[in-house]
mmCIF file of C-alpha atoms in Angstrom:
data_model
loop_
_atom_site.group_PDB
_atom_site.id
_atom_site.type_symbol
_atom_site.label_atom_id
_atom_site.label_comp_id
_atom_site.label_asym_id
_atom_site.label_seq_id
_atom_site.Cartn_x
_atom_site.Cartn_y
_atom_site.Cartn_z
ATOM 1 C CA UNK A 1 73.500 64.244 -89.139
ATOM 2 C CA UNK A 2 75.929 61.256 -90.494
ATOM 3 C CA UNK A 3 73.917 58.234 -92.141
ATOM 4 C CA UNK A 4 74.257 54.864 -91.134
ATOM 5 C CA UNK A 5 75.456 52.639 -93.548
ATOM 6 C CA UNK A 6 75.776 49.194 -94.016
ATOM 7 C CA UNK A 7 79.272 48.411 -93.413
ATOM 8 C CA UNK A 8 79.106 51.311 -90.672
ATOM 9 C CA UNK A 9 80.362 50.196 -87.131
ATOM 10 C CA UNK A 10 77.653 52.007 -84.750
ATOM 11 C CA UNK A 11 74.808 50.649 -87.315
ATOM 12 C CA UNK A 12 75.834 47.142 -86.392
ATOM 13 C CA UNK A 13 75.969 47.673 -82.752
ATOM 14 C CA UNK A 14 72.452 49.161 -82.862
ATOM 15 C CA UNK A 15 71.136 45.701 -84.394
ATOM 16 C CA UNK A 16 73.128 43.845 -81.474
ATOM 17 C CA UNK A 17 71.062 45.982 -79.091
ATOM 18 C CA UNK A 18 67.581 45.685 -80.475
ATOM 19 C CA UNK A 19 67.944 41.735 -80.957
ATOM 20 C CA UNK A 20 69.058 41.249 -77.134
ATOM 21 C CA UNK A 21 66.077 43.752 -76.388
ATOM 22 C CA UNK A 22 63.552 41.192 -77.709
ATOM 23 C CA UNK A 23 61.803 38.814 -75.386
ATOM 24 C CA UNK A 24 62.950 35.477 -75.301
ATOM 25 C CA UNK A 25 60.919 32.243 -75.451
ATOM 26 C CA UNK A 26 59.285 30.819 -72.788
ATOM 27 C CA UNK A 27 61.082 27.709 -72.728
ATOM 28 C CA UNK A 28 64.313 29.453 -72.966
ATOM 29 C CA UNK A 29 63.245 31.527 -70.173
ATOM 30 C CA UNK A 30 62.660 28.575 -68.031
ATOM 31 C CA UNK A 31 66.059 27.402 -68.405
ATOM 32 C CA UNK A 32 67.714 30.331 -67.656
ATOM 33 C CA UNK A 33 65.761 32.051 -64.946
ATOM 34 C CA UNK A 34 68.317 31.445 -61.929
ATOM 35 C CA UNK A 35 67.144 29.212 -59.349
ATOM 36 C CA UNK A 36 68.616 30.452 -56.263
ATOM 37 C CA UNK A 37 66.243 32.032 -53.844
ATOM 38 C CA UNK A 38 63.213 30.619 -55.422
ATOM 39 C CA UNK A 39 61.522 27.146 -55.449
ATOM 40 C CA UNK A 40 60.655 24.816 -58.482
ATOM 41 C CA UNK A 41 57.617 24.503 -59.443
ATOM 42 C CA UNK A 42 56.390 20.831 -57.715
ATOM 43 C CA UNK A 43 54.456 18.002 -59.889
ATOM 44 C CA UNK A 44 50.928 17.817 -59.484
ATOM 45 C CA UNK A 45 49.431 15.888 -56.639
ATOM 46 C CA UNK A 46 52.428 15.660 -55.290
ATOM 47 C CA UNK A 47 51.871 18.175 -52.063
ATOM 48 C CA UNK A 48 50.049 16.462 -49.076
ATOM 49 C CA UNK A 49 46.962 18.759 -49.497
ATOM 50 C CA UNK A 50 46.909 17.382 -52.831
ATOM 51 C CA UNK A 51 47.387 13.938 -51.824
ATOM 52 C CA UNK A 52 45.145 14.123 -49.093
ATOM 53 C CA UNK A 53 42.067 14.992 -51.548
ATOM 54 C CA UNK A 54 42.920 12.321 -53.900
ATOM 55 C CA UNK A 55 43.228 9.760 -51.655
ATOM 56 C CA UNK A 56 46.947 8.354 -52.551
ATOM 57 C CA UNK A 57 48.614 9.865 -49.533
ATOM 58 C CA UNK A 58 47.696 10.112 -45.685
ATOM 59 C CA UNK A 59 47.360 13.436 -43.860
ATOM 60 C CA UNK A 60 49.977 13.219 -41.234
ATOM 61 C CA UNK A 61 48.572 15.793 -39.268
ATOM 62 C CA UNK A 62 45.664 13.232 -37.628
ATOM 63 C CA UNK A 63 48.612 11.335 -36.387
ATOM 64 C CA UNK A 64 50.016 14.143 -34.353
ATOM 65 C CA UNK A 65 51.289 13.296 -30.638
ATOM 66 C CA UNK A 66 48.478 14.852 -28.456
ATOM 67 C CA UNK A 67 45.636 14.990 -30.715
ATOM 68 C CA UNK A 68 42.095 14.450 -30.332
ATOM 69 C CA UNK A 69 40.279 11.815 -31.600
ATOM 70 C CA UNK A 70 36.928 12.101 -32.586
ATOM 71 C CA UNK A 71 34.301 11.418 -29.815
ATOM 72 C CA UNK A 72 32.024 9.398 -32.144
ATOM 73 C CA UNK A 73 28.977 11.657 -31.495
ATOM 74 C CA UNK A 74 26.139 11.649 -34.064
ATOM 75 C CA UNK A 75 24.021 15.174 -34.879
ATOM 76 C CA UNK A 76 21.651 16.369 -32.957
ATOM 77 C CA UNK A 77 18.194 15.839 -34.411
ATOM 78 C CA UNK A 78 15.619 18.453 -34.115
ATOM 79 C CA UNK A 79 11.936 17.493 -34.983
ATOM 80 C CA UNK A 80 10.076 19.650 -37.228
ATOM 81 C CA UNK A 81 6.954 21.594 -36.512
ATOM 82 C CA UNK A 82 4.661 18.608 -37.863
ATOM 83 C CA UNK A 83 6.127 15.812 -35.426
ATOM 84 C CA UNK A 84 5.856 18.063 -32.618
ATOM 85 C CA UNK A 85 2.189 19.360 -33.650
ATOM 86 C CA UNK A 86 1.454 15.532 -33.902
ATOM 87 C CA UNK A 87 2.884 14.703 -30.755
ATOM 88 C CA UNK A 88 0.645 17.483 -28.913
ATOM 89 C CA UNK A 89 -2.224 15.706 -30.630
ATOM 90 C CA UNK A 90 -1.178 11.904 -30.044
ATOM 91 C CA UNK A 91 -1.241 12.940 -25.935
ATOM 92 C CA UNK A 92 -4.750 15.021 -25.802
ATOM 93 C CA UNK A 93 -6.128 12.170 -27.376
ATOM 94 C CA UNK A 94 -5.244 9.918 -25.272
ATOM 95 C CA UNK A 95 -5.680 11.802 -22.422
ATOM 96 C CA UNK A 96 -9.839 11.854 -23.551
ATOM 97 C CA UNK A 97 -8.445 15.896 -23.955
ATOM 98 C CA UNK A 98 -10.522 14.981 -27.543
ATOM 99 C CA UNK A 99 -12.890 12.493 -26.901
ATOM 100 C CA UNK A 100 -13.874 9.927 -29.172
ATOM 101 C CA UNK A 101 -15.866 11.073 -32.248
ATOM 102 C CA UNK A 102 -14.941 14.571 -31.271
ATOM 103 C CA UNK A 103 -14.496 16.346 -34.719
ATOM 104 C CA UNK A 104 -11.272 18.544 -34.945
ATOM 105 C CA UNK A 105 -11.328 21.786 -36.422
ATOM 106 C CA UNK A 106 -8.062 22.870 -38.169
ATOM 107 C CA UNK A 107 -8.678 27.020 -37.419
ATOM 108 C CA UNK A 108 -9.246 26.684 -34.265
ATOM 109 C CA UNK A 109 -6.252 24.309 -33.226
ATOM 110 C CA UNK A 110 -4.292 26.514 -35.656
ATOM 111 C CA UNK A 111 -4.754 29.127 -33.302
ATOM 112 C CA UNK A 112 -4.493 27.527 -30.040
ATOM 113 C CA UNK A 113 -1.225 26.011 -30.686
ATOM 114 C CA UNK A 114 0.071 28.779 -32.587
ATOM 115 C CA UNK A 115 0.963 27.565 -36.132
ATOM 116 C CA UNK A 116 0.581 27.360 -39.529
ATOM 117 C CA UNK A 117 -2.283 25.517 -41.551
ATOM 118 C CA UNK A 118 0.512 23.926 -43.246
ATOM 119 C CA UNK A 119 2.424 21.838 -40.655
ATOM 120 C CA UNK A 120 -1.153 20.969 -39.078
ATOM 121 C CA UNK A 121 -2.668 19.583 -42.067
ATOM 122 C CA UNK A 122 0.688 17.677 -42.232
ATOM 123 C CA UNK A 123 0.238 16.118 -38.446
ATOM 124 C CA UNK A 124 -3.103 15.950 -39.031
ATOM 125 C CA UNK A 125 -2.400 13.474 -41.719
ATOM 126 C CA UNK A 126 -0.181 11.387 -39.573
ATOM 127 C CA UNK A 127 -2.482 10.514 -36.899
ATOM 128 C CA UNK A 128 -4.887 9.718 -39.859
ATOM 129 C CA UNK A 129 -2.731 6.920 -41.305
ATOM 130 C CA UNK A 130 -2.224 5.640 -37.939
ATOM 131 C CA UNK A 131 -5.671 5.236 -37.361
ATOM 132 C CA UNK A 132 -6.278 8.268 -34.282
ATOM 133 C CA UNK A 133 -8.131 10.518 -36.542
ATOM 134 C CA UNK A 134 -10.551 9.315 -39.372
ATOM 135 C CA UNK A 135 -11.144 11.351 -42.532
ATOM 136 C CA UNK A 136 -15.100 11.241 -43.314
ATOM 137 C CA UNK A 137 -16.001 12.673 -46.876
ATOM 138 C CA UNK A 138 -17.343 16.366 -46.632
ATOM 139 C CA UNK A 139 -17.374 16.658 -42.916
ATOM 140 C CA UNK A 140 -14.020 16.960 -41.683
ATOM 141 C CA UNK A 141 -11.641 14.622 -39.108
ATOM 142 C CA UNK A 142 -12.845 12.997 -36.101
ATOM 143 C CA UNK A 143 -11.041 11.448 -33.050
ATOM 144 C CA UNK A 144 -11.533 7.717 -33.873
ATOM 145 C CA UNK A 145 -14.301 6.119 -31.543
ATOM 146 C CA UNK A 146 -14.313 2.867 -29.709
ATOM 147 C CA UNK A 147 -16.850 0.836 -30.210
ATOM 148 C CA UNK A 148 -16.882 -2.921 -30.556
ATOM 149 C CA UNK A 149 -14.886 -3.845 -33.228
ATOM 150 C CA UNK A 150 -11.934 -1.762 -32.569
ATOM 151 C CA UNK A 151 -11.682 -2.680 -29.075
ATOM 152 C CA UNK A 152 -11.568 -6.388 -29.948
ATOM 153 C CA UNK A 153 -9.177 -5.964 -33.067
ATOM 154 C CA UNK A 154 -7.056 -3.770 -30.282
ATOM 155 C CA UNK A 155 -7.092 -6.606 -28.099
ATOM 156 C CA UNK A 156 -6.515 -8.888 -30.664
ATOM 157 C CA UNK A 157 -3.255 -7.418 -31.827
ATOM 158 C CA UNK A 158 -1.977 -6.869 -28.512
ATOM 159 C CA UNK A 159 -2.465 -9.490 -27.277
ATOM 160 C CA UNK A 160 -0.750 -11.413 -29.802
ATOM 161 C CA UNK A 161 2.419 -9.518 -29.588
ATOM 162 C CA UNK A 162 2.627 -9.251 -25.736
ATOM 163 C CA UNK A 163 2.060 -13.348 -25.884
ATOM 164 C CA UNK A 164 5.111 -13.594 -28.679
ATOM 165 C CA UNK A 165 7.232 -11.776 -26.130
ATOM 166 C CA UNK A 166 6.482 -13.514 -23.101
ATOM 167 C CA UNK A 167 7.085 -16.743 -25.335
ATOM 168 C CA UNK A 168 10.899 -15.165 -26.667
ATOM 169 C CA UNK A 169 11.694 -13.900 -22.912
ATOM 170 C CA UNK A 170 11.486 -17.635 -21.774
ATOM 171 C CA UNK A 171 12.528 -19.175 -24.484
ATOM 172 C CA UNK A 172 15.635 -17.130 -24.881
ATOM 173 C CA UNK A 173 16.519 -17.273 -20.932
ATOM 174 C CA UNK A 174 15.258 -14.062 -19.967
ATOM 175 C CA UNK A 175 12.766 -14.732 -17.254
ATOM 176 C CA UNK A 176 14.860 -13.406 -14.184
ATOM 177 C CA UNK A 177 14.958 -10.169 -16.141
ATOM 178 C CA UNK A 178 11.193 -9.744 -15.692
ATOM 179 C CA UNK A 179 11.736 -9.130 -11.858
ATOM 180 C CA UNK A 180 11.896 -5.358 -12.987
ATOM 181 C CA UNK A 181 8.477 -5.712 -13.502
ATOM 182 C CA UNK A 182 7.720 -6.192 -9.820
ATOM 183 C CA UNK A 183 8.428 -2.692 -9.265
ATOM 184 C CA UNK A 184 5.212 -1.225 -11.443
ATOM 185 C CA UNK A 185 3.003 -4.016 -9.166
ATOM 186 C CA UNK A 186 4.626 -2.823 -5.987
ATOM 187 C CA UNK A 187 4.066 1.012 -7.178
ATOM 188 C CA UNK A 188 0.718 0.532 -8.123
ATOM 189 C CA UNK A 189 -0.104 -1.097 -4.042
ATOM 190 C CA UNK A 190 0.419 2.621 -3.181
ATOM 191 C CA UNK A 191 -3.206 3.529 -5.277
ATOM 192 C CA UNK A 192 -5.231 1.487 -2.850
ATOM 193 C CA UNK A 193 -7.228 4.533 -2.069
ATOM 194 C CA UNK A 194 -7.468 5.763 -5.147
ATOM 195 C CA UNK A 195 -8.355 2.643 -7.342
ATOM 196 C CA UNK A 196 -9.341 4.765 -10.188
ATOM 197 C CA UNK A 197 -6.561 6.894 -10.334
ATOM 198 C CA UNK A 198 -5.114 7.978 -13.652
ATOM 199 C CA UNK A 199 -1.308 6.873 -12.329
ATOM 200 C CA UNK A 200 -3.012 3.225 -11.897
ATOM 201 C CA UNK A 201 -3.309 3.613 -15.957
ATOM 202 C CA UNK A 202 0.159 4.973 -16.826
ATOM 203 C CA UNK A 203 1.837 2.061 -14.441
ATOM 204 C CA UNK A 204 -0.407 0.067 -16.387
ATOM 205 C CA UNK A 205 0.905 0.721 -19.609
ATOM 206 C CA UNK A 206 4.506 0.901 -18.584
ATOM 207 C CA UNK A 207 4.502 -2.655 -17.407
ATOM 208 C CA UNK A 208 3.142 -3.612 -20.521
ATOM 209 C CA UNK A 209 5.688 -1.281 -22.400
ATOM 210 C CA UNK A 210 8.753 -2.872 -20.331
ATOM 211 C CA UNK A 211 7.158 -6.713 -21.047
ATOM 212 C CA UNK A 212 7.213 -6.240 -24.408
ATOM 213 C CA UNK A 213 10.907 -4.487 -24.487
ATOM 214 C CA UNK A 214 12.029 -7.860 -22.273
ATOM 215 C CA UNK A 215 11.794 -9.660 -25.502
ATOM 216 C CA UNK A 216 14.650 -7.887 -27.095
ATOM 217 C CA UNK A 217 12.786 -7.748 -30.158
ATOM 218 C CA UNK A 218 12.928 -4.337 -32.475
ATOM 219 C CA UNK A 219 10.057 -5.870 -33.875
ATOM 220 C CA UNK A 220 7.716 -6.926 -31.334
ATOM 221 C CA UNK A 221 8.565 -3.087 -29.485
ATOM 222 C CA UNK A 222 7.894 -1.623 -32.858
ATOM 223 C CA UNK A 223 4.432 -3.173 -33.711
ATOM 224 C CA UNK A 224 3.488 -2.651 -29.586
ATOM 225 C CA UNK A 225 4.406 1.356 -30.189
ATOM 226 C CA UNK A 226 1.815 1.554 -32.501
ATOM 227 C CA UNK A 227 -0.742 0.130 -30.524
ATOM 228 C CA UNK A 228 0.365 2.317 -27.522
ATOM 229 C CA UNK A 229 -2.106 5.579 -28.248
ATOM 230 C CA UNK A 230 -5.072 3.054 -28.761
ATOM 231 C CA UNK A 231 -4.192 1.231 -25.309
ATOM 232 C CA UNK A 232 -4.120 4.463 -23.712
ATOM 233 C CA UNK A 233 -7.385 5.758 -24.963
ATOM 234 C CA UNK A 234 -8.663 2.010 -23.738
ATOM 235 C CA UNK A 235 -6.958 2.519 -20.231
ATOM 236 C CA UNK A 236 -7.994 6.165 -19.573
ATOM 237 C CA UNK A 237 -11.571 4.346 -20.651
ATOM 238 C CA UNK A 238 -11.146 1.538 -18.063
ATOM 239 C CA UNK A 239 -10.140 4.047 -14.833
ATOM 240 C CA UNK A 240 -13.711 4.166 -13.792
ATOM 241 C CA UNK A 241 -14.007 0.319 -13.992
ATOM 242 C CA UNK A 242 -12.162 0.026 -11.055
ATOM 243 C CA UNK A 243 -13.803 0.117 -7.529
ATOM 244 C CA UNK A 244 -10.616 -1.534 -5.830
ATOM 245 C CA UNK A 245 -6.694 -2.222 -7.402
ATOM 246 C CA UNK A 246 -6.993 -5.885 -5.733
ATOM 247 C CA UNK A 247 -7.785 -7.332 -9.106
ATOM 248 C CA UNK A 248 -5.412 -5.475 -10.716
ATOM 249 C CA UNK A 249 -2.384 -5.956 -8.758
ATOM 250 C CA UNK A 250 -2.896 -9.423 -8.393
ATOM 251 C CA UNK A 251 -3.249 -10.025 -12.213
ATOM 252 C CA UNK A 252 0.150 -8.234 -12.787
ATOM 253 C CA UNK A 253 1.630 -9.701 -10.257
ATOM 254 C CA UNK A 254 0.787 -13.407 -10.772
ATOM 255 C CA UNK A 255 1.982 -12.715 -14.091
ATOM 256 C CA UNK A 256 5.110 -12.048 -13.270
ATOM 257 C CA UNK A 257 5.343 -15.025 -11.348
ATOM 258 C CA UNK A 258 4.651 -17.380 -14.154
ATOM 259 C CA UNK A 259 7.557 -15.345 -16.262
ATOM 260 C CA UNK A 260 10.147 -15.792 -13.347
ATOM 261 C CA UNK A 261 9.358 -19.535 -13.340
ATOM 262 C CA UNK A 262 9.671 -20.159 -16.791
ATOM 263 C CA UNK A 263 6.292 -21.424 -17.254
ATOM 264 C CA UNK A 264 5.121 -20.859 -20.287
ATOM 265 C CA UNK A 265 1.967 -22.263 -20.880
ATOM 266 C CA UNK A 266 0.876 -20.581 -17.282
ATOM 267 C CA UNK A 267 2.367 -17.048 -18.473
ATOM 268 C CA UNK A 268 0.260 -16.996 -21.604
ATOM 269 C CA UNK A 269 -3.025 -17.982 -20.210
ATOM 270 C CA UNK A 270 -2.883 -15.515 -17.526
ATOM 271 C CA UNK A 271 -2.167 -12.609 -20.161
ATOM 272 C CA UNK A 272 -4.336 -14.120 -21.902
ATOM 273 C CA UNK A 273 -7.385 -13.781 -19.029
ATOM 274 C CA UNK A 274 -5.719 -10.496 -18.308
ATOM 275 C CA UNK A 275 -6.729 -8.742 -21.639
ATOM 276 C CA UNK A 276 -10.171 -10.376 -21.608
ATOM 277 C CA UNK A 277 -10.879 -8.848 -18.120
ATOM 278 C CA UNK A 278 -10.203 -5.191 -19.768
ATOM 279 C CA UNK A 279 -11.899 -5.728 -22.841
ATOM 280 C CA UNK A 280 -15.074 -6.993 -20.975
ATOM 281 C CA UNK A 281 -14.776 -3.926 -18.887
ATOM 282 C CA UNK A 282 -14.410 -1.754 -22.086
ATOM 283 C CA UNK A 283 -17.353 -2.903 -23.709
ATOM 284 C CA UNK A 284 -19.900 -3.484 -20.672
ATOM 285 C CA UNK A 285 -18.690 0.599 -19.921
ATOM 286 C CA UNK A 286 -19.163 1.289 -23.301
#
């Protein structure tokens, strides 16, 4: 076996090969790599995705010949378990289903409507705050009762919204609009032999509903919502009042009249004798 030395030819070319077998650095690599066939390397942000998330460039692709626009539609909203439970329990109320001073028991409407405790003690607590049910220490939740004092702060209050939107109807130019009320009078003629029919209640209410949403006022429509359940529970109360609809129709009716002519001071007075009429008949029932 011959020895390499030094000054030997095939030791030198043996030290040319292992220095050219070495990797080289990066940065040399980067300048020599051969660019055909691939692509260099692009600066950040500057691809459209890229641009697109930070907001310095426009995604061309909404601006394509053909495409569709959004239609502007908003998510549908699905009520819970609680706003339906309290819903259920809003309309047997008012319907005397519960009468007044009934006392609800939470296992046994658990079970009839099919739910949870949880959800039930949540409507429960709904109608509570809006003054259907009332909490009494020890005993339990009762359907809240009419008596005196509720029916005239009822009366009160709605009274003094349905006058503020009678007032803002006229005021604002409205009054021809309130010939859509003739069509709850004219619907309620059809009741003549059946004066104390529950549909004579539910017109009732909806002419009232539709005065109040004459005014154009979120407000005033907001503040008469929550005073709907009680006017129920005070119209259902009122159905046996009745022995013909003469009185009825003609107070709704004349009513209207006063609106169309833009008389304000006549408008008001007759809602005015109009909500006396059915509290008297609450209380002398009562």
């Amino acid at each position: 076996m011959n020895a390499i030395g030094p000054g030997c030819p095939s030791r030198r070319a043996a030290e040319v090969a292992c220095v050219h077998r070495e990797p080289l650095p990066s940065i040399l690599m980067h300048q020599v790599t051969p660019t055909r066939g691939r692509r260099r390397p692009r600066a950040a942000g500057s691809t459209r995705c890229e641009k697109a998330r930070s907001g310095d460039g426009m995604d061309t692709r909404s601006a394509r010949p053909g495409s569709k626009k959004p239609l502007g539609l908003t998510p549908i909203q699905q009520d819970t378990t609680p706003t339906l439970i309290a819903r259920q329990l809003r309309e047997a109320i008012a319907s005397r289903q519960f009468a007044p001073g009934e006392q609800l028991l939470e296992a046994s409407l658990a079970k009839s409507l099919g739910v949870s405790r949880g959800p039930l003690r949540e409507a429960m607590q709904r109608l509570t705050q809006e003054g259907l049910l009332v909490s009494r220490r020890n005993r339990g939740l009762f359907v809240m009762e009419l008596d005196e004092s509720t029916v005239r702060d009822a009366y009160l209050a709605r009274g003094a919204v349905e006058r503020a939107a009678i007032e803002q109807i006229i005021a604002t130019g409205r009054q021809a609009e309130a010939a859509t009320l003739m069509e709850f009078v004219d619907a309620m003629e059809q009741y003549r032999g059946d004066p104390s029919s529950e549909e004579l209640s539910r017109l009732d209410l909806l002419f009232h509903e539709r005065l109040v949403g004459l005014s154009n006022s979120p407000h005033l429509q907001r503040m008469h919502r929550t005073l709907i359940m009680e006017v129920r529970m005070c119209l259902t109360n009122m159905q046996a009042t009745y022995t013909s609809i003469d009185d009825r129709v003609a107070e709704h009716g004349n009513l209207v009249d006063a609106i169309l002519a833009g008389d304000t001071e006549r408008a008001t007075a007759l809602l005015r004798d109009h909500m006396d009429d059915g509290m008297k008949r609450l209380l002398t029932d009562g």
